[in-house]
Each structure stands twice: as structure tokens, then as C-alpha cells.
């Protein structure tokens, strides 16, 4: 069984300025500066100076509230901004040539969103909110210029982009070579690890996505996902209460 990836840190949660965002319609203001943000230790490089914080505080153009089911951007939209998820969760969805939809990722608070648009200057998937949430909007052109002046942010951006490559390769491994039980086990452990990285409870958590959405991501039917979760519960690996998951034996779950 392949190991789950080490989660990368997300972008700094950047505060509101009065400037407008390219291609975005801000819906709310967030007065919290980077230096005062609760996620500061999670999402920023650890070697920033006070002067660096001041420059980051001037970078963001807005924050935005999103509602469950709302589409932030669509496949084929021009790429202008990156997003830092401050609260809530998102899924990314690709529409295949035959009209079927394939979920390509889930993104939680403390993680970045929109990196897929850097390569071809357009987004390769829809980003849809799984629940009500809040995110900060980061104009990529400004961030790119800032990275040229701040080596710490440049290294941070490179780590994030590398993390996306690792995530994509691991999805290919999940879909191509793993048995059903291995896919579900890897999914739960990876989600637990990512929650730990952003300072959330990692051994007991709520699934923000449906079992059908998990199946789409893992290339499995809904019934198979439900059967695997029931099997893991019968084997005392996890406890399932609706969407609440409690990992009882992570070591054995890893060895599935």
C-alpha cells in the first residue's frame, strides 16, 4: 500500500485591502491581518520578518464568503487568483468528454485552492463548496512579483506546486493499482494527516463530502464505499456515526 502524502502548508491567510480583485466579486470583509490570524502557524513560511508581514498584509484584494453548493470557478475559466481556504471545504470536479463528472480532489481549511490554473492560465476543474465557508483571494500576478522579492514565499510557492504534483500522482496510483479496501483506507488516513497538519482533530472528524463523492474521487461505486466503511467498523479499525469518523487503530488501517 502506498503511503499517504505529507501535506504541504497552505498560503498565508491574507487580509482585506480596498483594491478590487481581478475576475472576482468580493462579498465580505475580513479585518484579520496575517500576523493576527489563527492559522498563522499553519499556513505561512516560518522565517518571515515583521517587514515581510507588512508586505503580505498589502497583497490580498478581498475575502469572500461562499455558500454550500456554490461554484467558485469553472473548468476553462481564466486563471487570475489563488485562494486560501479560511473556513469550510471544497471539491474540484472535471467534466469528461462523455458528460460524466470526476472529482479530482478535496480541499480543507488551511489549504490552497486554484493552483491548477498556473500551468495553462486557465482552470482545469470546477471548484465547488461542500459547505458554507470563507476564503481569501490572492491575485496571482501580485503574488508572483512578491515571490521575486521574498525568497521565503518563493520557496513556499514551489513546495505547494510540488505538493499538487504529488497529489495527482497518488490519485493515479489509487485509481490504477489499489484494491477497494486500500483506496478507502488511504483516503481516510490522508484526510486525517491533512487535518493534523492544519491543527484540526485528526482521529475523530466529520466527512464534509458524501459517500457518493468519495466514490467519484476513488473511482468506486457508492455501495462499495459504504461496504468498506462498514467492514472497517466491524473490524474495529474505525467507528462510523453518519458522517462522523473515528479512527480506532491507525496502524492496522495503514496495513489494510
mmCIF file of C-alpha atoms in Angstrom, residues 28-175:
data_model
loop_
_atom_site.group_PDB
_atom_site.id
_atom_site.type_symbol
_atom_site.label_atom_id
_atom_site.label_comp_id
_atom_site.label_asym_id
_atom_site.label_seq_id
_atom_site.Cartn_x
_atom_site.Cartn_y
_atom_site.Cartn_z
ATOM 1 C CA UNK A 28 -17.426 40.315 2.704
ATOM 2 C CA UNK A 29 -14.590 41.989 4.538
ATOM 3 C CA UNK A 30 -12.164 40.240 6.863
ATOM 4 C CA UNK A 31 -10.186 42.639 9.036
ATOM 5 C CA UNK A 32 -7.825 39.990 10.454
ATOM 6 C CA UNK A 33 -4.218 40.625 9.440
ATOM 7 C CA UNK A 34 -1.776 37.808 8.718
ATOM 8 C CA UNK A 35 0.093 38.385 11.964
ATOM 9 C CA UNK A 36 -3.149 38.011 13.952
ATOM 10 C CA UNK A 37 -4.695 35.133 12.008
ATOM 11 C CA UNK A 38 -5.446 31.947 13.953
ATOM 12 C CA UNK A 39 -3.933 29.911 11.111
ATOM 13 C CA UNK A 40 -0.689 31.876 11.003
ATOM 14 C CA UNK A 41 1.475 29.000 12.237
ATOM 15 C CA UNK A 42 -0.193 26.602 9.816
ATOM 16 C CA UNK A 43 -0.156 28.404 6.519
ATOM 17 C CA UNK A 44 2.856 30.729 6.453
ATOM 18 C CA UNK A 45 6.565 30.126 5.991
ATOM 19 C CA UNK A 46 8.195 30.084 9.407
ATOM 20 C CA UNK A 47 11.008 32.520 8.592
ATOM 21 C CA UNK A 48 9.066 35.713 7.817
ATOM 22 C CA UNK A 49 10.185 39.042 9.283
ATOM 23 C CA UNK A 50 7.892 41.833 10.537
ATOM 24 C CA UNK A 51 8.594 43.657 7.273
ATOM 25 C CA UNK A 52 7.514 40.543 5.350
ATOM 26 C CA UNK A 53 4.218 40.504 7.235
ATOM 27 C CA UNK A 54 3.558 44.103 6.246
ATOM 28 C CA UNK A 55 4.057 43.233 2.584
ATOM 29 C CA UNK A 56 1.767 40.226 2.857
ATOM 30 C CA UNK A 57 -0.890 42.358 4.525
ATOM 31 C CA UNK A 58 -0.947 44.566 1.428
ATOM 32 C CA UNK A 59 -1.170 41.695 -1.064
ATOM 33 C CA UNK A 60 -4.689 40.306 -0.701
ATOM 34 C CA UNK A 61 -7.508 42.098 -2.500
ATOM 35 C CA UNK A 62 -10.551 40.674 -0.671
ATOM 36 C CA UNK A 63 -12.080 37.881 1.323
ATOM 37 C CA UNK A 64 -15.239 36.103 0.279
ATOM 38 C CA UNK A 65 -17.998 34.086 1.884
ATOM 39 C CA UNK A 66 -19.212 31.052 -0.037
ATOM 40 C CA UNK A 67 -22.368 29.002 0.385
ATOM 41 C CA UNK A 68 -22.696 25.238 0.165
ATOM 42 C CA UNK A 69 -23.010 24.189 -3.482
ATOM 43 C CA UNK A 70 -21.620 27.475 -4.823
ATOM 44 C CA UNK A 71 -19.095 27.273 -7.676
ATOM 45 C CA UNK A 72 -16.025 29.438 -7.082
ATOM 46 C CA UNK A 73 -14.625 28.981 -10.600
ATOM 47 C CA UNK A 74 -15.324 26.679 -13.532
ATOM 48 C CA UNK A 75 -13.276 24.458 -15.802
ATOM 49 C CA UNK A 76 -11.912 26.677 -18.586
ATOM 50 C CA UNK A 77 -12.209 29.955 -16.649
ATOM 51 C CA UNK A 78 -9.255 32.313 -16.985
ATOM 52 C CA UNK A 79 -6.797 31.959 -14.107
ATOM 53 C CA UNK A 80 -6.284 35.165 -12.140
ATOM 54 C CA UNK A 81 -6.359 34.357 -8.441
ATOM 55 C CA UNK A 82 -5.257 31.800 -5.915
ATOM 56 C CA UNK A 83 -7.437 31.175 -2.872
ATOM 57 C CA UNK A 84 -6.640 30.402 0.752
ATOM 58 C CA UNK A 85 -9.445 28.466 2.431
ATOM 59 C CA UNK A 86 -10.035 30.003 5.837
ATOM 60 C CA UNK A 87 -13.154 28.006 6.729
ATOM 61 C CA UNK A 88 -15.136 25.277 5.006
ATOM 62 C CA UNK A 89 -14.186 22.710 2.362
ATOM 63 C CA UNK A 90 -14.254 22.402 -1.437
ATOM 64 C CA UNK A 91 -14.227 19.708 -4.088
ATOM 65 C CA UNK A 92 -12.682 20.033 -7.545
ATOM 66 C CA UNK A 93 -14.619 18.402 -10.380
ATOM 67 C CA UNK A 94 -13.694 17.680 -14.013
ATOM 68 C CA UNK A 95 -16.346 17.122 -16.687
ATOM 69 C CA UNK A 96 -15.277 14.318 -19.021
ATOM 70 C CA UNK A 97 -15.919 14.258 -22.771
ATOM 71 C CA UNK A 98 -18.938 11.995 -22.382
ATOM 72 C CA UNK A 99 -20.500 14.373 -19.846
ATOM 73 C CA UNK A 100 -19.657 12.355 -16.737
ATOM 74 C CA UNK A 101 -18.140 14.168 -13.766
ATOM 75 C CA UNK A 102 -14.989 13.054 -11.935
ATOM 76 C CA UNK A 103 -13.984 14.504 -8.571
ATOM 77 C CA UNK A 104 -10.248 15.161 -8.612
ATOM 78 C CA UNK A 105 -9.690 16.482 -5.110
ATOM 79 C CA UNK A 106 -10.992 17.690 -1.770
ATOM 80 C CA UNK A 107 -9.589 20.827 -0.128
ATOM 81 C CA UNK A 108 -9.975 21.770 3.538
ATOM 82 C CA UNK A 109 -9.469 24.889 5.663
ATOM 83 C CA UNK A 110 -5.803 25.850 5.807
ATOM 84 C CA UNK A 111 -5.086 24.603 2.278
ATOM 85 C CA UNK A 112 -4.718 26.492 -1.034
ATOM 86 C CA UNK A 113 -7.101 26.301 -3.967
ATOM 87 C CA UNK A 114 -6.629 27.225 -7.615
ATOM 88 C CA UNK A 115 -3.066 26.046 -8.253
ATOM 89 C CA UNK A 116 -4.311 24.059 -11.265
ATOM 90 C CA UNK A 117 -4.641 27.304 -13.229
ATOM 91 C CA UNK A 118 -0.958 28.225 -13.175
ATOM 92 C CA UNK A 119 0.137 25.841 -15.951
ATOM 93 C CA UNK A 120 -2.107 26.978 -18.825
ATOM 94 C CA UNK A 121 -3.518 30.221 -17.386
ATOM 95 C CA UNK A 122 -6.956 28.635 -17.060
ATOM 96 C CA UNK A 123 -8.595 26.383 -14.506
ATOM 97 C CA UNK A 124 -8.779 22.679 -15.326
ATOM 98 C CA UNK A 125 -11.672 21.867 -12.970
ATOM 99 C CA UNK A 126 -14.704 23.362 -11.252
ATOM 100 C CA UNK A 127 -14.246 24.289 -7.583
ATOM 101 C CA UNK A 128 -17.467 23.747 -5.611
ATOM 102 C CA UNK A 129 -18.100 24.481 -1.922
ATOM 103 C CA UNK A 130 -19.012 21.411 0.141
ATOM 104 C CA UNK A 131 -20.269 23.645 2.960
ATOM 105 C CA UNK A 132 -20.550 27.307 3.877
ATOM 106 C CA UNK A 133 -17.122 28.839 4.238
ATOM 107 C CA UNK A 134 -14.721 31.740 3.882
ATOM 108 C CA UNK A 135 -11.652 32.204 1.728
ATOM 109 C CA UNK A 136 -9.095 34.893 0.980
ATOM 110 C CA UNK A 137 -8.480 35.958 -2.626
ATOM 111 C CA UNK A 138 -4.829 36.305 -3.687
ATOM 112 C CA UNK A 139 -4.127 37.917 -7.094
ATOM 113 C CA UNK A 140 -1.521 35.647 -8.673
ATOM 114 C CA UNK A 141 0.259 38.421 -10.581
ATOM 115 C CA UNK A 142 0.931 40.294 -7.353
ATOM 116 C CA UNK A 143 1.990 37.113 -5.575
ATOM 117 C CA UNK A 144 4.406 36.265 -8.391
ATOM 118 C CA UNK A 145 6.038 39.691 -8.141
ATOM 119 C CA UNK A 146 6.272 39.378 -4.374
ATOM 120 C CA UNK A 147 7.883 35.944 -4.682
ATOM 121 C CA UNK A 148 10.590 37.544 -6.811
ATOM 122 C CA UNK A 149 11.415 39.785 -3.864
ATOM 123 C CA UNK A 150 10.825 37.354 -0.966
ATOM 124 C CA UNK A 151 12.743 34.099 -1.219
ATOM 125 C CA UNK A 152 10.754 32.537 1.625
ATOM 126 C CA UNK A 153 7.476 32.973 -0.269
ATOM 127 C CA UNK A 154 9.059 31.751 -3.498
ATOM 128 C CA UNK A 155 10.184 28.531 -1.802
ATOM 129 C CA UNK A 156 6.746 28.199 -0.226
ATOM 130 C CA UNK A 157 5.007 28.502 -3.601
ATOM 131 C CA UNK A 158 7.341 25.896 -5.080
ATOM 132 C CA UNK A 159 6.520 23.490 -2.239
ATOM 133 C CA UNK A 160 2.809 23.979 -2.842
ATOM 134 C CA UNK A 161 3.152 23.319 -6.569
ATOM 135 C CA UNK A 162 5.237 20.229 -5.859
ATOM 136 C CA UNK A 163 2.538 19.047 -3.465
ATOM 137 C CA UNK A 164 -0.044 19.278 -6.248
ATOM 138 C CA UNK A 165 2.129 17.076 -8.456
ATOM 139 C CA UNK A 166 2.451 14.501 -5.668
ATOM 140 C CA UNK A 167 -1.307 14.621 -5.057
ATOM 141 C CA UNK A 168 -2.037 13.984 -8.744
ATOM 142 C CA UNK A 169 0.403 11.068 -8.942
ATOM 143 C CA UNK A 170 -1.062 9.469 -5.833
ATOM 144 C CA UNK A 171 -4.565 9.751 -7.264
ATOM 145 C CA UNK A 172 -3.344 7.860 -10.335
ATOM 146 C CA UNK A 173 -1.939 5.167 -8.038
ATOM 147 C CA UNK A 174 -5.236 4.953 -6.155
ATOM 148 C CA UNK A 175 -7.247 4.543 -9.331
#
